[in-house]
Amino acid sequence: MNNINYLVGKELFFSKTLKTSRFCLFLYFKVKRRSYIGQILYRLWEYFVKNNILLYSEYKKYYIREYKNYAEYLERHYTLPSDLVKKILNNKLRYKCLKDWPDVGIQNLVQTPDAEIIRKFLEFLKIVSLENYDED
Amino acid sequence: MQISICDIVNLMKNIWFTLSDVLSSWETVTVIAIIILNLFFALFFRKHVNKKSIQQIDFLIKNGKYIPSLYVELNSAAEQLRYFAYPHKWRKKLIRDFNGLFKNIASKRIRETIDENLILRLSKKSNYFRIHEAIENNLKIFEHYRNFPYDEGNRIGQFHFIIEFSSFYYQNRLNELMEYCKVASQNSVILTGSAGNGKTNLLCEFSKMVMNTGNICAFVEARKIKSECTNYFEKQYFTKNLRITQTVSWLWLQNILLYFRRKYLFILIDAINENDNETFITSIREFSNQYAKYKKVKILYSCRSEFFEARYKKYFDSTLIPPYILNSESFSYNLRAKESVLNTYKKYFRFSGTIQGLAKERLFESLLLMRIFFEVYKNDGNLSITQLNNWAIYKKYIEIINKQTEPLRFEEIISRVAALMIAADDYESVRLNKLNLSSTDRALFENALDNNFLITKKIMLREGTLTEESDERIYFVFDELRDYCISRQQLITCENQTPLNYALFYQYVDQLVEKQQSPAEGVLKFSYCHFRAQQKHVECKRLLQDYGQTYFHTPMMRYDKEQPFSSFGAMIILTAIDELLDFEFEYFATISLASIHEWQDLMSYGLRNEYRHNQHGIDLLLQVILHMARLDPNMLKERMLGLFSHRFAIHNQRSFTDQYENYLESINEEDGRLPIGLCKLTIIFYSLVPTASLLYSYIREGILHYPNIVNDLILEYAGTEIVAELELLKKPRQIQEPINSIKQLFKKLEQFNETDDEGIIDE
């Protein structure tokens, strides 16, 4: 399974693993959970990961009669290019829309150019950003 | 108590004798037979109706109005229609999305601080009424905090600002959920949108989707309904094969059966604006009212937005339950969706060329223009299009329609329409009878109206009075098409005169501009392109001089991406796709010297194009700077200082230095090194603006890669006062080193106090 996660514009397609869970979050950054930086990291983790959708079960519940197969669902419903769909196609793929996340502080932090913490966090989650796919 | 076999037999005998008494009457037998027949045909009703819908879809595919492979989910209109189709099932999705929005630390903090009435969670069994209440309640709370009430600010302190900014995001998301909730709880919806927006495509996909999930779908084009809606559906679907006169009881039976099967009967009426029959229009209200009684019947209409407000809204507003209006243009199309549409069109129309840069951006602005472009260039290969000439595309499109509508001379009709508009000074529409078409031409013309160029509309004049009469009028679908036809008509009139004289044309344009009429902007743009193509530079200069500073839109529009300049003259120049000429660079230089805002717009435009590898990038900026140096070198320095000054930063929240550095870094990362044009620009900035010392590292790199760059610049700018500043750069010791530590900063400040110039330190 491909462990790389893709950020396409404001939409994140990722696979949840133990290494990117919130338990390993504090171990990776070597911070205490109840410290200030621990809270910031937890909020960042919420921004990227929490309230995600398991795409395969979403497809089976709501879209199975509309699209021929799971790959077509990803291509047509999320307008993803077919080469990207081939890379990310798996039954454990999750989706999170990062637009309109209400935590203003985290929104500002993520939009700060060259913020070191964001760069490290994206490394932790193994996210590759495909920025040119979307523009507001 | 023991029951013997004899008792059972006696019971059966009694039942049989009772039944035989009942069944002995012919009336009872007839009623039971009818009920069984109804049940039988009701079960086969779905096949009968769906078959007709599939035939309708096939008909649209044959006519080219629906192309299944071209369908792309552009925005959330399709998602809203899914909520409309499956309200029961998708209720859980809506509740999940609502709960997910408030399942975070920020929401908990907000609730603790501001209001215990904020609803953070809905139970899975909540109905749409409860969901609607919860969303409305939360929206009110956030609206209250967005309006910055000072009392709350005193009560909760600085946290108020966080809530105020967060409210923006909450409201966006809650408004979206509210729309889903509204459309799911409605039984009828009207889908509106402009021409070429994809309404028919969406309806066809929707009908296929609901048929695949076991629902009943009656899909019909409005123009096929020649009488009242109710009569049409009765005859076509309910009574044709069944010989049943009571439609109401039939629908009631269907309603019950669908309730048990948990399915719906969808009635889709496409393009109601294409049916001008008065009986049809007036019957919409009765039709909606009759079917509103049945909870398992849902109706979906589609209508062009240009007609909806003027003609149909009043009928729908007077129905028992006014339908939900789904405007497909209210959603934004994201770039990915537009790219997907472009690639789909390329495959379908077998266009193997490339479309890049400004041409691509222009196509993304309008899907109808994209469709027209591919109709014109279909089956074309080996074409690389970086610039889009709208008038060339419209010209070719008219030629295609001309061929398709032979023997009708479509081009002539368009010219006559344009001439009538000019004569009447009315650019909205023209009366059809003024074209004086013969009956055969009229029939051909009506067939030609499907090509998205012209549309007709019947309106009632002096409605409700003694002198009421109906009037059929012709409209151009696209304003730009109208402007093209009008400017063409006027220019032909002038060029047919001997000697050639454009006085009439200028008189006409003066009149348009003075009255601020809608075709003015388009006419000026197309005529400029025409003069440019004909190399009539005198006329081009006259247009720029006389009309370049005209404002056709409010000042706020200058922040719109589609309008990079507030100067109309600059916009006109950039519509022409050829390489810019000397007088055009001079025009840019003049407006930049006159206003810092124009200069800033030009700088942003040039840098953005350079980053996207479009035309009119750094080359444009370098030429403009050269002309500015020739015209007024002191003002040029002032403009440069203005760019890098704090004043710019206040208006744009980030200083130009930061933005420019970002540009340089991103171009450096992408291409490996800065292109020579960008190096030249950086050197000019550095030489003219003493505070641009942060650009030192880029200049050093530039000089390493291009050793003769400074000499080349001196040659290019020979005769201007910039040369003196550039000469200074030739001596390496004059290049200002960056400040890397606080000690160095203090040292420089001490030396600065001792110098009497602008800060360039001579070491």
Short mmCIF file of C-alpha atoms in Angstrom, two decimals, chain B residues 394-603:
data_model
loop_
_atom_site.label_atom_id
_atom_site.label_comp_id
_atom_site.label_asym_id
_atom_site.label_seq_id
_atom_site.Cartn_x
_atom_site.Cartn_y
_atom_site.Cartn_z
CA TYR B 394 -17.11 34.01 -33.28
CA LYS B 395 -16.50 34.59 -36.99
CA LYS B 396 -15.76 30.90 -37.59
CA TYR B 397 -18.70 29.83 -35.44
CA ILE B 398 -21.06 31.95 -37.52
CA GLU B 399 -19.67 30.31 -40.66
CA ILE B 400 -20.37 26.88 -39.19
CA ILE B 401 -23.94 27.81 -38.29
CA ASN B 402 -24.38 29.29 -41.77
CA LYS B 403 -23.51 25.94 -43.33
CA GLN B 404 -25.72 24.01 -40.91
CA THR B 405 -28.78 26.22 -41.56
CA GLU B 406 -28.58 26.46 -45.36
CA PRO B 407 -30.48 27.77 -47.31
CA LEU B 408 -31.20 30.25 -44.52
CA ARG B 409 -28.51 32.98 -44.56
CA PHE B 410 -27.89 33.11 -40.84
CA GLU B 411 -25.06 35.63 -41.11
CA GLU B 412 -27.35 38.09 -42.87
CA ILE B 413 -30.01 37.68 -40.22
CA ILE B 414 -27.49 38.44 -37.48
CA SER B 415 -26.34 41.56 -39.34
CA ARG B 416 -29.97 42.67 -39.71
CA VAL B 417 -30.58 42.13 -36.00
CA ALA B 418 -27.49 44.21 -35.15
CA ALA B 419 -28.53 46.97 -37.56
CA LEU B 420 -32.02 47.10 -36.05
CA MET B 421 -30.54 47.34 -32.56
CA ILE B 422 -28.33 50.25 -33.64
CA ALA B 423 -31.20 52.04 -35.39
CA ALA B 424 -33.57 51.64 -32.44
CA ASP B 425 -30.85 52.38 -29.84
CA ASP B 426 -32.13 49.34 -27.93
CA TYR B 427 -29.48 46.69 -27.28
CA GLU B 428 -31.57 44.25 -25.34
CA SER B 429 -33.82 42.80 -28.03
CA VAL B 430 -35.41 43.30 -31.44
CA ARG B 431 -38.95 42.52 -32.62
CA LEU B 432 -39.02 39.36 -34.74
CA ASN B 433 -41.52 40.72 -37.26
CA LYS B 434 -39.10 43.54 -38.16
CA LEU B 435 -36.85 40.96 -39.80
CA ASN B 436 -39.59 40.33 -42.41
CA LEU B 437 -38.85 36.62 -42.67
CA SER B 438 -40.85 34.46 -45.08
CA SER B 439 -42.69 31.46 -43.61
CA THR B 440 -40.06 28.97 -44.85
CA ASP B 441 -37.25 31.15 -43.51
CA ARG B 442 -39.13 31.50 -40.25
CA ALA B 443 -39.32 27.70 -39.82
CA LEU B 444 -35.58 27.34 -40.63
CA PHE B 445 -34.79 30.20 -38.28
CA GLU B 446 -36.63 28.54 -35.39
CA ASN B 447 -34.58 25.39 -35.91
CA ALA B 448 -31.41 27.47 -35.89
CA LEU B 449 -32.21 28.89 -32.45
CA ASP B 450 -30.74 25.84 -30.71
CA ASN B 451 -27.18 26.87 -31.55
CA ASN B 452 -26.73 29.11 -28.48
CA PHE B 453 -26.37 32.29 -30.55
CA LEU B 454 -29.86 33.77 -30.63
CA ILE B 455 -33.00 33.09 -28.60
CA THR B 456 -36.58 34.26 -28.95
CA LYS B 457 -39.00 35.16 -26.22
CA LYS B 458 -42.68 35.96 -26.30
CA ILE B 459 -43.73 38.77 -24.01
CA MET B 460 -47.08 40.36 -23.32
CA LEU B 461 -47.28 44.08 -23.99
CA ARG B 462 -49.67 46.19 -21.89
CA GLU B 463 -50.83 43.09 -20.02
CA GLY B 464 -54.29 43.26 -18.47
CA THR B 465 -55.42 46.23 -20.54
CA LEU B 466 -57.61 46.60 -23.61
CA THR B 467 -54.61 46.97 -25.90
CA GLU B 468 -52.85 43.84 -24.65
CA GLU B 469 -50.88 42.08 -27.39
CA SER B 470 -48.17 39.44 -27.61
CA ASP B 471 -44.80 40.29 -29.05
CA GLU B 472 -41.99 37.97 -30.07
CA ARG B 473 -38.49 39.32 -29.62
CA ILE B 474 -34.99 38.13 -30.47
CA TYR B 475 -32.11 38.31 -28.02
CA PHE B 476 -28.44 37.52 -28.27
CA VAL B 477 -27.52 34.73 -25.86
CA PHE B 478 -24.14 36.17 -25.05
CA ASP B 479 -23.44 39.89 -24.58
CA GLU B 480 -20.03 39.52 -26.17
CA LEU B 481 -21.58 38.02 -29.29
CA ARG B 482 -23.92 40.97 -29.51
CA ASP B 483 -21.05 43.45 -29.14
CA TYR B 484 -19.09 41.61 -31.83
CA CYS B 485 -22.03 41.77 -34.27
CA ILE B 486 -22.72 45.43 -33.56
CA SER B 487 -19.09 46.54 -33.95
CA ARG B 488 -18.83 44.49 -37.14
CA GLN B 489 -21.97 46.10 -38.53
CA GLN B 490 -20.76 49.63 -37.78
CA LEU B 491 -17.28 49.06 -39.18
CA ILE B 492 -18.67 47.53 -42.38
CA THR B 493 -20.89 50.60 -42.85
CA CYS B 494 -17.89 52.92 -42.50
CA GLU B 495 -15.55 50.85 -44.65
CA ASN B 496 -18.09 50.65 -47.44
CA GLN B 497 -17.94 54.41 -47.79
CA THR B 498 -15.61 56.01 -50.32
CA PRO B 499 -13.43 57.67 -49.28
CA LEU B 500 -12.90 55.58 -46.13
CA ASN B 501 -14.08 57.56 -43.16
CA TYR B 502 -14.58 56.49 -39.59
CA ALA B 503 -16.33 59.68 -38.45
CA LEU B 504 -19.68 57.89 -38.20
CA PHE B 505 -18.11 55.15 -36.12
CA TYR B 506 -16.58 57.62 -33.64
CA GLN B 507 -19.83 59.52 -33.45
CA TYR B 508 -21.63 56.29 -32.62
CA VAL B 509 -19.07 55.28 -29.99
CA ASP B 510 -19.26 58.75 -28.39
CA GLN B 511 -22.98 58.29 -28.08
CA LEU B 512 -22.59 54.83 -26.51
CA VAL B 513 -20.00 56.04 -24.01
CA GLU B 514 -21.93 59.15 -23.08
CA LYS B 515 -25.07 57.16 -22.33
CA GLN B 516 -23.00 54.36 -20.69
CA GLN B 517 -24.80 51.79 -22.80
CA SER B 518 -23.98 48.09 -22.46
CA PRO B 519 -22.28 47.42 -25.86
CA ALA B 520 -19.81 50.32 -25.44
CA GLU B 521 -17.04 48.28 -23.82
CA GLY B 522 -17.34 45.37 -26.26
CA VAL B 523 -17.56 47.61 -29.32
CA LEU B 524 -14.37 49.45 -28.33
CA LYS B 525 -12.48 46.20 -27.69
CA PHE B 526 -13.50 44.56 -30.97
CA SER B 527 -12.88 47.69 -33.02
CA TYR B 528 -9.41 48.07 -31.48
CA CYS B 529 -8.62 44.43 -32.44
CA HIS B 530 -9.87 45.15 -35.96
CA PHE B 531 -7.75 48.31 -36.37
CA ARG B 532 -4.75 46.50 -34.96
CA ALA B 533 -5.16 43.60 -37.38
CA GLN B 534 -5.48 46.09 -40.26
CA GLN B 535 -2.39 47.96 -38.95
CA LYS B 536 -4.35 51.20 -38.67
CA HIS B 537 -2.28 52.49 -35.80
CA VAL B 538 -3.63 56.03 -36.04
CA GLU B 539 -7.11 54.76 -35.22
CA CYS B 540 -5.70 52.63 -32.40
CA LYS B 541 -3.98 55.64 -30.86
CA ARG B 542 -7.14 57.68 -31.20
CA LEU B 543 -9.19 55.02 -29.40
CA LEU B 544 -6.67 54.88 -26.56
CA GLN B 545 -6.44 58.64 -26.28
CA ASP B 546 -10.18 59.34 -26.39
CA TYR B 547 -11.57 56.36 -24.50
CA GLY B 548 -8.64 54.88 -22.57
CA GLN B 549 -9.62 56.55 -19.32
CA THR B 550 -13.33 55.74 -19.54
CA TYR B 551 -14.67 53.80 -16.57
CA PHE B 552 -17.33 51.22 -17.38
CA HIS B 553 -17.42 49.57 -14.00
CA THR B 554 -17.26 50.56 -10.35
CA PRO B 555 -13.82 51.00 -8.76
CA MET B 556 -14.31 47.83 -6.70
CA MET B 557 -14.19 45.74 -9.88
CA ARG B 558 -10.46 46.37 -10.18
CA TYR B 559 -9.89 43.76 -7.49
CA ASP B 560 -11.64 41.13 -9.56
CA LYS B 561 -9.26 38.58 -11.08
CA GLU B 562 -10.93 38.96 -14.45
CA GLN B 563 -10.20 42.71 -14.52
CA PRO B 564 -6.50 43.08 -13.72
CA PHE B 565 -6.51 46.81 -14.54
CA SER B 566 -8.84 49.63 -13.78
CA SER B 567 -7.58 51.46 -16.87
CA PHE B 568 -9.82 50.59 -19.76
CA GLY B 569 -7.08 51.50 -22.24
CA ALA B 570 -4.78 48.86 -20.75
CA MET B 571 -7.58 46.27 -20.99
CA ILE B 572 -8.17 47.10 -24.65
CA ILE B 573 -4.48 46.73 -25.51
CA LEU B 574 -4.30 43.32 -23.88
CA THR B 575 -7.31 41.94 -25.79
CA ALA B 576 -5.27 42.10 -28.99
CA ILE B 577 -3.12 39.00 -29.23
CA ASP B 578 -0.27 40.29 -31.34
CA GLU B 579 3.00 41.50 -29.90
CA LEU B 580 2.73 44.95 -28.39
CA LEU B 581 3.92 47.95 -30.34
CA ASP B 582 5.86 51.03 -29.32
CA PHE B 583 2.83 53.29 -28.88
CA GLU B 584 1.20 50.68 -26.64
CA PHE B 585 4.24 50.49 -24.37
CA GLU B 586 4.22 54.28 -24.29
CA TYR B 587 0.59 54.23 -23.25
CA PHE B 588 1.37 51.84 -20.39
CA ALA B 589 4.27 54.07 -19.37
CA THR B 590 2.06 57.19 -19.41
CA ILE B 591 -0.65 55.67 -17.23
CA SER B 592 1.94 54.20 -14.84
CA LEU B 593 3.61 57.58 -14.43
CA ALA B 594 0.22 59.20 -13.87
CA SER B 595 -1.00 56.81 -11.16
CA ILE B 596 0.83 54.52 -8.73
CA HIS B 597 -2.17 52.17 -8.65
CA GLU B 598 -1.89 51.54 -12.39
CA TRP B 599 1.83 50.94 -11.95
CA GLN B 600 1.20 48.44 -9.16
CA ASP B 601 -1.48 46.67 -11.23
CA LEU B 602 0.91 46.42 -14.16
CA MET B 603 3.70 45.06 -11.98
#
